[in-house]
PDB file of C-alpha atoms in Angstrom:
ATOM      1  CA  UNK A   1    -194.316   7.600  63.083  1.00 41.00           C
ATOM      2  CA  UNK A   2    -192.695   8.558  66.706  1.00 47.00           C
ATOM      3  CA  UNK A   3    -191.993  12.119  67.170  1.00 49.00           C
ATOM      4  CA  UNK A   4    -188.588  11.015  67.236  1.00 59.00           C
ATOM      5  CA  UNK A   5    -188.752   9.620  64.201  1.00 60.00           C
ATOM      6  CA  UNK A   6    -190.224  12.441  62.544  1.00 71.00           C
ATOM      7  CA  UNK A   7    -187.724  14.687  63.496  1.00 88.00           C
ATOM      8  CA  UNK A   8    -184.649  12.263  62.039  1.00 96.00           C
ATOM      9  CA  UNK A   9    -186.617  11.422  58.385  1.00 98.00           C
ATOM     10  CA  UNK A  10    -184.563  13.548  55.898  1.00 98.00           C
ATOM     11  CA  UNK A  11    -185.518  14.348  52.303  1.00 98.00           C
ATOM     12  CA  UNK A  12    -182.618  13.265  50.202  1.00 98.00           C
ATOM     13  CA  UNK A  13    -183.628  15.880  46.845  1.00 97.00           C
ATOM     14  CA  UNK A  14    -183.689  13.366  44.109  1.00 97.00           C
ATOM     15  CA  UNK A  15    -185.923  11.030  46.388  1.00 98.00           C
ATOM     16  CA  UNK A  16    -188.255  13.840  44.803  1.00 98.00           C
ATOM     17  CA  UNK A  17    -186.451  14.730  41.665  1.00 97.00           C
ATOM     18  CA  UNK A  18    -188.820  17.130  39.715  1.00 97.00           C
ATOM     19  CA  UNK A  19    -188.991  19.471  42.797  1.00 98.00           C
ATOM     20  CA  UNK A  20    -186.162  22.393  42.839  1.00 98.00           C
ATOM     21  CA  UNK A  21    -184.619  23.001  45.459  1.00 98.00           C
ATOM     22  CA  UNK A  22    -187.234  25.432  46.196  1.00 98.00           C
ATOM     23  CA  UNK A  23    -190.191  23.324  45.559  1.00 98.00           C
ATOM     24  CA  UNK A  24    -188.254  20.688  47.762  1.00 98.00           C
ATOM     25  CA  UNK A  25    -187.856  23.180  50.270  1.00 98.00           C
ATOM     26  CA  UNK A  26    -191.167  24.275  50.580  1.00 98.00           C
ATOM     27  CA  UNK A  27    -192.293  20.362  50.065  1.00 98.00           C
ATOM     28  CA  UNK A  28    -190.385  19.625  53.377  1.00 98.00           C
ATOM     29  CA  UNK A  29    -192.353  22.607  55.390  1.00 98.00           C
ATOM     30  CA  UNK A  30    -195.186  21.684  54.220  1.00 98.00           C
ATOM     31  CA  UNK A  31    -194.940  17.903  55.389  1.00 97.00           C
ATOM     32  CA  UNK A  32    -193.707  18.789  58.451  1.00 97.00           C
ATOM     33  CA  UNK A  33    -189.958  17.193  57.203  1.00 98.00           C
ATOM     34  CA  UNK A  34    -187.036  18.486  59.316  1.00 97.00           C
ATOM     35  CA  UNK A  35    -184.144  18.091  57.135  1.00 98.00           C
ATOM     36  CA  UNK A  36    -182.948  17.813  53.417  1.00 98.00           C
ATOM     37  CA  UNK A  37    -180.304  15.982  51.365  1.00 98.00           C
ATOM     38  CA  UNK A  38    -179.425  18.339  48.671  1.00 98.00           C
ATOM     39  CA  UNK A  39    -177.258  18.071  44.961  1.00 98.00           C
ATOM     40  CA  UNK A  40    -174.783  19.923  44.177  1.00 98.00           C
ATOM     41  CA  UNK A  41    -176.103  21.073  40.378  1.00 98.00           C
ATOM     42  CA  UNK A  42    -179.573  21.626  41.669  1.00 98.00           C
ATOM     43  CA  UNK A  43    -177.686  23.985  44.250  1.00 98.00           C
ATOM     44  CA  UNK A  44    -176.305  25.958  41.062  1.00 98.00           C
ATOM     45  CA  UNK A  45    -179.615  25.685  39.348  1.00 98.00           C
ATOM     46  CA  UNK A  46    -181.325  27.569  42.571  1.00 98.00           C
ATOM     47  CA  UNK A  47    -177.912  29.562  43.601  1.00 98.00           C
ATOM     48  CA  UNK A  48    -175.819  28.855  46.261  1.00 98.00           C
ATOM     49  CA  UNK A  49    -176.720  31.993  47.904  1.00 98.00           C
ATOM     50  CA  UNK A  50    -180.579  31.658  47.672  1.00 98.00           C
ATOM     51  CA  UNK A  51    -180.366  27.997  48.261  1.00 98.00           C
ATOM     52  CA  UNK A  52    -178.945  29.116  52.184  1.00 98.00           C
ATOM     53  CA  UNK A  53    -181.436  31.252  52.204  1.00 98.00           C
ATOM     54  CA  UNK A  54    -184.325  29.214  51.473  1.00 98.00           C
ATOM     55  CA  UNK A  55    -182.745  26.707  53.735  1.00 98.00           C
ATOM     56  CA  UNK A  56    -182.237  29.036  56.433  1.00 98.00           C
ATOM     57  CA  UNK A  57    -185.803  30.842  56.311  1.00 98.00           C
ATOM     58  CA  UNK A  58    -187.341  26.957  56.107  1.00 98.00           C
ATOM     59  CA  UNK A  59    -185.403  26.150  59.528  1.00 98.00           C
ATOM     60  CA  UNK A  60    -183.818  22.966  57.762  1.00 98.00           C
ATOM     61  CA  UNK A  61    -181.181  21.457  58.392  1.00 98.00           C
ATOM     62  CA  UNK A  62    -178.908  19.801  55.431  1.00 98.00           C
ATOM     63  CA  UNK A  63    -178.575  16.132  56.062  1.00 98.00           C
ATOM     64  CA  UNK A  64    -175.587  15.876  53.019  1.00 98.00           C
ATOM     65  CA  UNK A  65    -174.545  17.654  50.085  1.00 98.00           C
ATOM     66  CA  UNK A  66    -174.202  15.464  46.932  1.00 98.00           C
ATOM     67  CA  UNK A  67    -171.731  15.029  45.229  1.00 97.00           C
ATOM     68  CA  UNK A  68    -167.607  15.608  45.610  1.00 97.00           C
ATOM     69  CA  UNK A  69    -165.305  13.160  44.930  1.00 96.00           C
ATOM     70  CA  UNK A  70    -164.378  11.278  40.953  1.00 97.00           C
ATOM     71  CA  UNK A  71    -160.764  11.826  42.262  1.00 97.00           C
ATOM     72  CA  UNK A  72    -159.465   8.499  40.179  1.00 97.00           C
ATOM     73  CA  UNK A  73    -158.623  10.203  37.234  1.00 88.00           C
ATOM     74  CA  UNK A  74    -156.149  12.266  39.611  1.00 82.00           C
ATOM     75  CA  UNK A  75    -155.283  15.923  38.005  1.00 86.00           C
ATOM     76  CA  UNK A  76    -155.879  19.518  39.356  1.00 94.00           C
ATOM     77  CA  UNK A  77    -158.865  19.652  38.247  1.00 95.00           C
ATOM     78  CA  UNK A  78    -160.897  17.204  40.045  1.00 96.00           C
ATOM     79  CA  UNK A  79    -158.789  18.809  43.264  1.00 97.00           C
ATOM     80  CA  UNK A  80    -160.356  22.305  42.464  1.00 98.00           C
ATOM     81  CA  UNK A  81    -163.562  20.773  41.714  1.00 97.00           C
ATOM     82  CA  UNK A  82    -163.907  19.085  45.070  1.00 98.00           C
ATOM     83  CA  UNK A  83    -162.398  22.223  46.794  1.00 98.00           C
ATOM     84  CA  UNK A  84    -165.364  23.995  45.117  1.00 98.00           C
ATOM     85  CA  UNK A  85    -167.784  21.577  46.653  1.00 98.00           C
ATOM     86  CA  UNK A  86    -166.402  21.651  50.249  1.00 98.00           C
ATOM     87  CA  UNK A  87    -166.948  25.538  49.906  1.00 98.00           C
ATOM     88  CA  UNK A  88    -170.523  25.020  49.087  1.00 98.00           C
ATOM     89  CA  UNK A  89    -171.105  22.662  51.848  1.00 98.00           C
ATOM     90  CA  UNK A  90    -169.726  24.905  54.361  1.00 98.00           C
ATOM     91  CA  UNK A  91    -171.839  27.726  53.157  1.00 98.00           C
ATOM     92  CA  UNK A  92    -174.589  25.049  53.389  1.00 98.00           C
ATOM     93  CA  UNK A  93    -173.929  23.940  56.764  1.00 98.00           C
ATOM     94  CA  UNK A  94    -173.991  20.807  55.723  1.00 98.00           C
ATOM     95  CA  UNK A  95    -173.633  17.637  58.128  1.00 98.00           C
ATOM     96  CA  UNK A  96    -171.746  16.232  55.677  1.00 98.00           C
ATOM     97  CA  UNK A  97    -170.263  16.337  52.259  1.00 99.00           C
ATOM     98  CA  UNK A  98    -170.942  12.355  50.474  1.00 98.00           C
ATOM     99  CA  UNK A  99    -167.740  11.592  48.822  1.00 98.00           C
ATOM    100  CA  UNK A 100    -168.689   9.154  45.436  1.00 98.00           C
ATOM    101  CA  UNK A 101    -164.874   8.239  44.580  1.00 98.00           C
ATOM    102  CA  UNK A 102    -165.309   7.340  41.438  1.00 98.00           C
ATOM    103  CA  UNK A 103    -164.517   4.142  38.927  1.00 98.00           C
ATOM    104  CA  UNK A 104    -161.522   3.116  36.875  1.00 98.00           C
ATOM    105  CA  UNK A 105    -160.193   6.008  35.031  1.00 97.00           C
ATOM    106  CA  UNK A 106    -161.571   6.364  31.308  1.00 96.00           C
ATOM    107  CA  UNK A 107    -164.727   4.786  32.102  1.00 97.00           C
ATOM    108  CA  UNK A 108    -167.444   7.113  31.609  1.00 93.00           C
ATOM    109  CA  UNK A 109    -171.203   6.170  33.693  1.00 92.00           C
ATOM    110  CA  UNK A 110    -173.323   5.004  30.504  1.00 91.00           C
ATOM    111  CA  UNK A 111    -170.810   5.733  27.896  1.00 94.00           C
ATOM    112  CA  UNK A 112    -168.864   3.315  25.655  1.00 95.00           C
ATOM    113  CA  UNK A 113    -165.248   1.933  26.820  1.00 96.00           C
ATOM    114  CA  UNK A 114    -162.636   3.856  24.966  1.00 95.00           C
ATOM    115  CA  UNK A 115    -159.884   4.268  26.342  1.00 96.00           C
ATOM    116  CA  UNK A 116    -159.511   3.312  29.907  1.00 96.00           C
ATOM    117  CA  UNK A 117    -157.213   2.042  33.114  1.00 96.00           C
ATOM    118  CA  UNK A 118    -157.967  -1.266  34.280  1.00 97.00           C
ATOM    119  CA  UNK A 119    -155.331  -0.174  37.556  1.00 97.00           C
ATOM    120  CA  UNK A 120    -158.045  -0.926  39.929  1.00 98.00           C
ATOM    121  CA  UNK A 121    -155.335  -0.941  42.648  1.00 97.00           C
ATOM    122  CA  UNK A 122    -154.023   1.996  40.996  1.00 97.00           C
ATOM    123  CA  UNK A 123    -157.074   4.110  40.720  1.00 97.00           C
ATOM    124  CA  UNK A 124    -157.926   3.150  45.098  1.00 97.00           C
ATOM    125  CA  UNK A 125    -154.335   4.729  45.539  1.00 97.00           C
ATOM    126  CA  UNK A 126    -155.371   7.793  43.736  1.00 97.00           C
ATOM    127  CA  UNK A 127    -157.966   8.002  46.035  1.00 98.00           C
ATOM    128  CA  UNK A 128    -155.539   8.215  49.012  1.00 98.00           C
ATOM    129  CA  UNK A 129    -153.575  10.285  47.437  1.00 97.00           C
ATOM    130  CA  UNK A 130    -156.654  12.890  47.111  1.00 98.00           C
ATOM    131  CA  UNK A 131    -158.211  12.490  50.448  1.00 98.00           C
ATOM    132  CA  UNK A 132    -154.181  13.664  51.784  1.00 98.00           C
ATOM    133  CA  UNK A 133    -155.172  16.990  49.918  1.00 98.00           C
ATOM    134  CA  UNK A 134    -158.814  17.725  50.571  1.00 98.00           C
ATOM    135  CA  UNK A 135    -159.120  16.212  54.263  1.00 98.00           C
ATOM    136  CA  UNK A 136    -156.749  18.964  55.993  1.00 98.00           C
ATOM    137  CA  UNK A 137    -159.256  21.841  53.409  1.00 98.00           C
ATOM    138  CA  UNK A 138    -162.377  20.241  54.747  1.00 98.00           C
ATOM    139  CA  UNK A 139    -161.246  20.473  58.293  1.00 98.00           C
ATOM    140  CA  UNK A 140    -160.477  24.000  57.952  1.00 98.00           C
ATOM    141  CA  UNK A 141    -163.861  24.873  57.008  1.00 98.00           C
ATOM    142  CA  UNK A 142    -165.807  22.626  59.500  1.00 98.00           C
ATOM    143  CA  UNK A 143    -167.006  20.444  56.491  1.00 98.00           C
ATOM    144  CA  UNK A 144    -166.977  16.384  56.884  1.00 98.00           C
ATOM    145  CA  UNK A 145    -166.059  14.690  53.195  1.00 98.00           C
ATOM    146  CA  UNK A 146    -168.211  11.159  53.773  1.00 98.00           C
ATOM    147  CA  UNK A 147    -166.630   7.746  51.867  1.00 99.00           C
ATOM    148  CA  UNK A 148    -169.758   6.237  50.256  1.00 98.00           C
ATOM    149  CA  UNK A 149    -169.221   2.473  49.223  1.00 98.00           C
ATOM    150  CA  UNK A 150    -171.349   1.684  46.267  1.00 98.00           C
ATOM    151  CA  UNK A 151    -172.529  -1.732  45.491  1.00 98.00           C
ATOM    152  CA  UNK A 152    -170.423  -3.826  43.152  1.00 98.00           C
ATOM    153  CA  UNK A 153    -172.121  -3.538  40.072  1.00 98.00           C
ATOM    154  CA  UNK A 154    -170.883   0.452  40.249  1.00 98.00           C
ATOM    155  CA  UNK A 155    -166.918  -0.226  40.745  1.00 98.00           C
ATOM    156  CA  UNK A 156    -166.323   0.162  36.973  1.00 98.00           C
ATOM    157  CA  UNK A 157    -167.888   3.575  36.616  1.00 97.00           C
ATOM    158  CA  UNK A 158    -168.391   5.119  39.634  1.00 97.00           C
ATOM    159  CA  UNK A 159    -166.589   3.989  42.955  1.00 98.00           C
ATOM    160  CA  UNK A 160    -163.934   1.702  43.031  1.00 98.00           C
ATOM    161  CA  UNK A 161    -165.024   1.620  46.704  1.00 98.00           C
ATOM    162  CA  UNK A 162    -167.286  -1.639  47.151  1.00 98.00           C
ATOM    163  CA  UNK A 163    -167.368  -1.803  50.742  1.00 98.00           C
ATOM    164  CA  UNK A 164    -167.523  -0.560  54.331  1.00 98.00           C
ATOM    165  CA  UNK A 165    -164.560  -1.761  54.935  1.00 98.00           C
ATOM    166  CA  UNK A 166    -162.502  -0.032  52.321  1.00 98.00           C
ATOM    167  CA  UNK A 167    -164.269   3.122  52.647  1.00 98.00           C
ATOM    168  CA  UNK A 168    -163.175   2.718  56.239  1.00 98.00           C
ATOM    169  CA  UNK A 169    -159.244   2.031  55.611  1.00 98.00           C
ATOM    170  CA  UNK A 170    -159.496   4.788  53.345  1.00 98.00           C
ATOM    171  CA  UNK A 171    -160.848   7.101  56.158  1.00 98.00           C
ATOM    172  CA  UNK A 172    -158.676   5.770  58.987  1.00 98.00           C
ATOM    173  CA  UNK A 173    -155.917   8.072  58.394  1.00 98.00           C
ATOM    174  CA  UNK A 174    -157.917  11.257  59.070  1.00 98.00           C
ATOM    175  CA  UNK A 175    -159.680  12.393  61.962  1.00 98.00           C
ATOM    176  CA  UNK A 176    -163.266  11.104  62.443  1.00 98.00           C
ATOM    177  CA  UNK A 177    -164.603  15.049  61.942  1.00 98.00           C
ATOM    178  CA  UNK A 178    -162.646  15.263  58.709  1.00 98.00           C
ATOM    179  CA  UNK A 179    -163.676  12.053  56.909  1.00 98.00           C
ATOM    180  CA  UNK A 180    -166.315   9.826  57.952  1.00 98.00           C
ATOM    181  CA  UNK A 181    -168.526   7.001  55.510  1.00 99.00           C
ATOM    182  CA  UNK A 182    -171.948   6.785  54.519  1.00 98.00           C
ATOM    183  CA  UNK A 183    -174.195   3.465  55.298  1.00 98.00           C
ATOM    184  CA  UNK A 184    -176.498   3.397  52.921  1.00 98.00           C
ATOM    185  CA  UNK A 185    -178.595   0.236  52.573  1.00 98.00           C
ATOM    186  CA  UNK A 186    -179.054  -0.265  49.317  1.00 98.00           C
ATOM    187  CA  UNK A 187    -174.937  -0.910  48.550  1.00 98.00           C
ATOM    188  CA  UNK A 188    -174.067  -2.333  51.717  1.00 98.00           C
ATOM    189  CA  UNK A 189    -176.749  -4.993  52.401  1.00 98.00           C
ATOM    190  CA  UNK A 190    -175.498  -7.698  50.773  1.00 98.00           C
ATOM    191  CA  UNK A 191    -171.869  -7.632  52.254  1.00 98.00           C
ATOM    192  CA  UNK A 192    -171.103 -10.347  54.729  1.00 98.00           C
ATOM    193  CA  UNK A 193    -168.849  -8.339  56.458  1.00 98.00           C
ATOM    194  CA  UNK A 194    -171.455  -5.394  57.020  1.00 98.00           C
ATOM    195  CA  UNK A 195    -172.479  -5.814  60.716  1.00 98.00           C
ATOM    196  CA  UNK A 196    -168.735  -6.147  61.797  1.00 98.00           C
ATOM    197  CA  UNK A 197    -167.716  -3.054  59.667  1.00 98.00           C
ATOM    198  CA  UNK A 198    -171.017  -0.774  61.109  1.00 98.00           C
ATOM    199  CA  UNK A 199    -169.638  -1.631  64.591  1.00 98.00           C
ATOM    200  CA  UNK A 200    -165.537  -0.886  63.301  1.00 98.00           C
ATOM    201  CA  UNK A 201    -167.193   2.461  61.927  1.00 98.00           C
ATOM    202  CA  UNK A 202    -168.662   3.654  65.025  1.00 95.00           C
ATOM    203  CA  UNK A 203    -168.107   7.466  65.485  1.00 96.00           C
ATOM    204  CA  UNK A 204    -167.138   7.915  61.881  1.00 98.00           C
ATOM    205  CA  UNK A 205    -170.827   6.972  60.591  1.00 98.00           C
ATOM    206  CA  UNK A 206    -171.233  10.727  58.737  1.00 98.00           C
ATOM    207  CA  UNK A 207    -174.884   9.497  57.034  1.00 98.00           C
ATOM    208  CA  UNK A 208    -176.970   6.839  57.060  1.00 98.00           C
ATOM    209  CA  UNK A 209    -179.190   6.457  53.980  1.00 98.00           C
ATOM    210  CA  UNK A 210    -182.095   4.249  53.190  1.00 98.00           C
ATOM    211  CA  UNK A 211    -183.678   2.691  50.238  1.00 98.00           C
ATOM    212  CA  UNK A 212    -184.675  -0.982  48.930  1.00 98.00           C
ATOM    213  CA  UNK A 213    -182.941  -2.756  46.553  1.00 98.00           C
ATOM    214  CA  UNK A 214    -185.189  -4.324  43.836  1.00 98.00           C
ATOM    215  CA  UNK A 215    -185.218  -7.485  42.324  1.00 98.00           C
ATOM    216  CA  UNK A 216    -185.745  -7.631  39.243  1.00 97.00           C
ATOM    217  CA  UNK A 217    -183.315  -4.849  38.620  1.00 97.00           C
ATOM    218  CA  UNK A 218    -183.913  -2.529  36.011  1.00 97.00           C
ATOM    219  CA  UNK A 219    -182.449  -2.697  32.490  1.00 96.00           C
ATOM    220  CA  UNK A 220    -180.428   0.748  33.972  1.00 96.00           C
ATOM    221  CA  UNK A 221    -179.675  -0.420  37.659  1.00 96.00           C
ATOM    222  CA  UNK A 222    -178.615   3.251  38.428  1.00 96.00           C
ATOM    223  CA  UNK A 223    -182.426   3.406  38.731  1.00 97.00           C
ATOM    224  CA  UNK A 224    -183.244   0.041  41.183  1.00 98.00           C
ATOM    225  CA  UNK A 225    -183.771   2.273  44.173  1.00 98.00           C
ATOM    226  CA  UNK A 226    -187.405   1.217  45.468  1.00 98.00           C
ATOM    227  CA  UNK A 227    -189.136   2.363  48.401  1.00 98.00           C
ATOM    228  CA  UNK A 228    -188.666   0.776  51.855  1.00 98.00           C
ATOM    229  CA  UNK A 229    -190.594  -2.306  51.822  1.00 98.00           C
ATOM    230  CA  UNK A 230    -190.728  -3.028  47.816  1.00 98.00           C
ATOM    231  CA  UNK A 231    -187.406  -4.865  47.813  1.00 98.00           C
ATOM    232  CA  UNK A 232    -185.338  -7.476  49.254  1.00 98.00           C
ATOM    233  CA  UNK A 233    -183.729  -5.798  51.977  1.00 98.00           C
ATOM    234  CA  UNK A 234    -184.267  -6.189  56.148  1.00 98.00           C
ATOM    235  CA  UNK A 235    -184.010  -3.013  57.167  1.00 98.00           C
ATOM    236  CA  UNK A 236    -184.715  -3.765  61.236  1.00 97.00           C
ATOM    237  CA  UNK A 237    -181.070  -5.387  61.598  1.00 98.00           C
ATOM    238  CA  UNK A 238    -179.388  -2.290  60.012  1.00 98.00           C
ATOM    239  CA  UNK A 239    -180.731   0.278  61.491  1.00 98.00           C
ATOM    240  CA  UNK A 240    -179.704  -1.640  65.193  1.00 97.00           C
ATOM    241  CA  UNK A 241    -176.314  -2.258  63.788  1.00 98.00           C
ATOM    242  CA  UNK A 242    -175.951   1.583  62.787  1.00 98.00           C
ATOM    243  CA  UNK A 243    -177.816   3.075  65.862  1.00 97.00           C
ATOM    244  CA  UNK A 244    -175.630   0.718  68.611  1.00 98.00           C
ATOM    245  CA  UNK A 245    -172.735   2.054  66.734  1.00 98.00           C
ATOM    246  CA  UNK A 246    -173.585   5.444  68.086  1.00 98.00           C
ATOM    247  CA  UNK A 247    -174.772   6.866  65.007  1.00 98.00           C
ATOM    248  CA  UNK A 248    -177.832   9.717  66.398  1.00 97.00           C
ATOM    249  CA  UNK A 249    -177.971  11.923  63.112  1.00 97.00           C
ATOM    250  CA  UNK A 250    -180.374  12.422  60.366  1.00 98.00           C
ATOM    251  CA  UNK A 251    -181.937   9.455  58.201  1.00 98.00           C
ATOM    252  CA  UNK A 252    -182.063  10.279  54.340  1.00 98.00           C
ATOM    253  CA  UNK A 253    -184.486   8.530  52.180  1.00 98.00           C
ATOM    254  CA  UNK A 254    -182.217   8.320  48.825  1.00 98.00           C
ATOM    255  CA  UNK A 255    -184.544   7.298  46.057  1.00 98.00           C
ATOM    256  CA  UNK A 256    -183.203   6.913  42.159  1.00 98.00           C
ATOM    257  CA  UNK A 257    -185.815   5.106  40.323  1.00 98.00           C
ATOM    258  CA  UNK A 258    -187.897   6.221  37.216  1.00 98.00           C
ATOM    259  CA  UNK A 259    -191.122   5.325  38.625  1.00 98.00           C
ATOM    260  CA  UNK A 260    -190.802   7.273  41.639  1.00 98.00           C
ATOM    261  CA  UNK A 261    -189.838  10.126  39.930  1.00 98.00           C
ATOM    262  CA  UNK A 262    -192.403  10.114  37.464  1.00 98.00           C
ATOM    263  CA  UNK A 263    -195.120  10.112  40.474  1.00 98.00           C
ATOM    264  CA  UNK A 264    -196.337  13.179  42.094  1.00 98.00           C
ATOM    265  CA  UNK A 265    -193.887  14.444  44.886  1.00 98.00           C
ATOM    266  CA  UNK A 266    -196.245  15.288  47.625  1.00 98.00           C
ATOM    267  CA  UNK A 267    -197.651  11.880  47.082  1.00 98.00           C
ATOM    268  CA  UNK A 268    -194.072  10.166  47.312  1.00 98.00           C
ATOM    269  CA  UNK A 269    -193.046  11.924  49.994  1.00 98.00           C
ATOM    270  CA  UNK A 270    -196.132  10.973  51.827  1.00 98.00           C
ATOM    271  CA  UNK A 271    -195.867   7.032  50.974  1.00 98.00           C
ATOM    272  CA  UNK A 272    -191.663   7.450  51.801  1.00 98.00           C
ATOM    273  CA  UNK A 273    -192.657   9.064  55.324  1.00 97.00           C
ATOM    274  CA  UNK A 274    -194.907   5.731  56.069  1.00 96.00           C
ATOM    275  CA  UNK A 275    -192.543   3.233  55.034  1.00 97.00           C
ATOM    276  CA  UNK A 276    -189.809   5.024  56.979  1.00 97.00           C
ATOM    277  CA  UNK A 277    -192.672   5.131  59.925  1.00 96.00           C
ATOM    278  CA  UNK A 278    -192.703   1.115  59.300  1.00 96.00           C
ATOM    279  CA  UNK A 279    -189.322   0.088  58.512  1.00 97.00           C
ATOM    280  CA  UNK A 280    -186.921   2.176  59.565  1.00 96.00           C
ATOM    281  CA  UNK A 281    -187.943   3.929  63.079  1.00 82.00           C
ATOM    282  CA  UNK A 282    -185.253   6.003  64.718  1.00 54.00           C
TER     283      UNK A 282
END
């Protein structure tokens, strides 16, 4: 891996999910990682004030803070919520805060329908409607909220935002330091519009995120995250699209799949690092 590389490769946390934040922490000075993608319930877990401190003392940088956003349902609370995690992320430092919108209101990730919205157009408008309220906060406080399209399969549940493209008509409103999107590989791949939309993104690219996407999927495809190089995707094209669009910022490794996580971390971290070394460059 090229020492620029090196210094871009970011631990996203639940890459290595049994690690606290600490453990994660001390995982990333110990493989000579430069940066971290943290959660924002493993934050609480660790405390936000200890969790700056660790990251401070480490000499990390945070890549992203995960997760604001489920704004479809609309209400105060989800507002206060997200207002919360803007807070945290400027404490944090954070490059950026990723933004999962969520899915048609009702639906609940891995519950049974009850009752639910099918206002698909409805629940994007709420969306809008939200970003008008937290962009203007986030700007105050130096904090970037980041649109994340999720793959298809997700629009029910959690993000009613399938593409780069609507993540970026969503964004275009707002200044490029208030709300940018996320290119992550693993929900974007597929989209036949992707290269055009990476260039159309240019300066608002807020974090670019890299995984495989596996084939078979897994019975729960919340979990068909694979390492670089175990799944379908061409990673070479992407990463040209995303740097000629001006994009020079960290590169998180976002992992969610049960195998992974039942491995040891220092061992996954250390395959992750080579792949990235392989596939992904900087």
């Amino acid at each position: 891996m090229s020492g620029r590389s090196e210094r871009r490769f970011s631990l996203n946390q639940w890459t290595t999910k049994r690690w606290s934040v600490a453990e994660a922490v001390d995982g990333c000075v110990r493989h000579g990682v430069e940066a971290i993608g943290l959660w924002r319930q493993n934050v609480a877990e660790q405390g936000l004030d200890e969790t700056v401190k660790l990251v401070a003392d480490a000499g990390l940088r945070v890549s992203s803070l995960c997760r604001g956003g489920f704004l479809t349902s609309g209400g105060p609370e989800a507002l206060d919520d997200n207002r919360r995690a803007i807070d945290e992320a400027a404490e944090l430092n954070a490059a950026c805060l990723v933004m999962v919108v969520g899915g048609l209101p009702g639906v609940v990730p891995g519950e049974p329908l009850g009752t639910i919205s099918r206002d698909l157009s409805g629940a994007r408008e709420r969306v809008a409607e939200a970003l008008a309220v937290l962009a203007p906060y986030a700007g105050e406080r130096g904090v970037r909220l980041a649109l994340e399209p999720l793959h298809p399969m997700y629009c029910a549940d959690r993000a009613v935002l399938s593409t780069l493209g609507q993540a970026l008509d969503l964004a275009e409103p707002h200044p490029p330091a208030q709300v940018g999107v996320v290119v992550d590989t693993f929900h974007v791949w597929w989209d036949p519009q992707v290269f055009q939309q990476i260039a159309r993104a240019g300066g608002r690219i807020a974090s670019y995120q890299v995984c495989d996407f596996l084939s078979p999927l897994p019975a729960d495809v919340l979990l068909g995250r694979g390492v670089m190089g175990d799944g379908v995707i061409d990673f070479a094209p992407l990463t040209r699209a995303v740097a000629e669009a001006g994009y020079t910022g960290d590169i998180e490794v976002e992992i969610f799949n049960a195998e992974v996580w039942a491995a040891d971390p220092d061992e996954v971290l250390t395959r992750v690092r080579t792949r990235f070394g392989e596939l992904i460059g900087g």
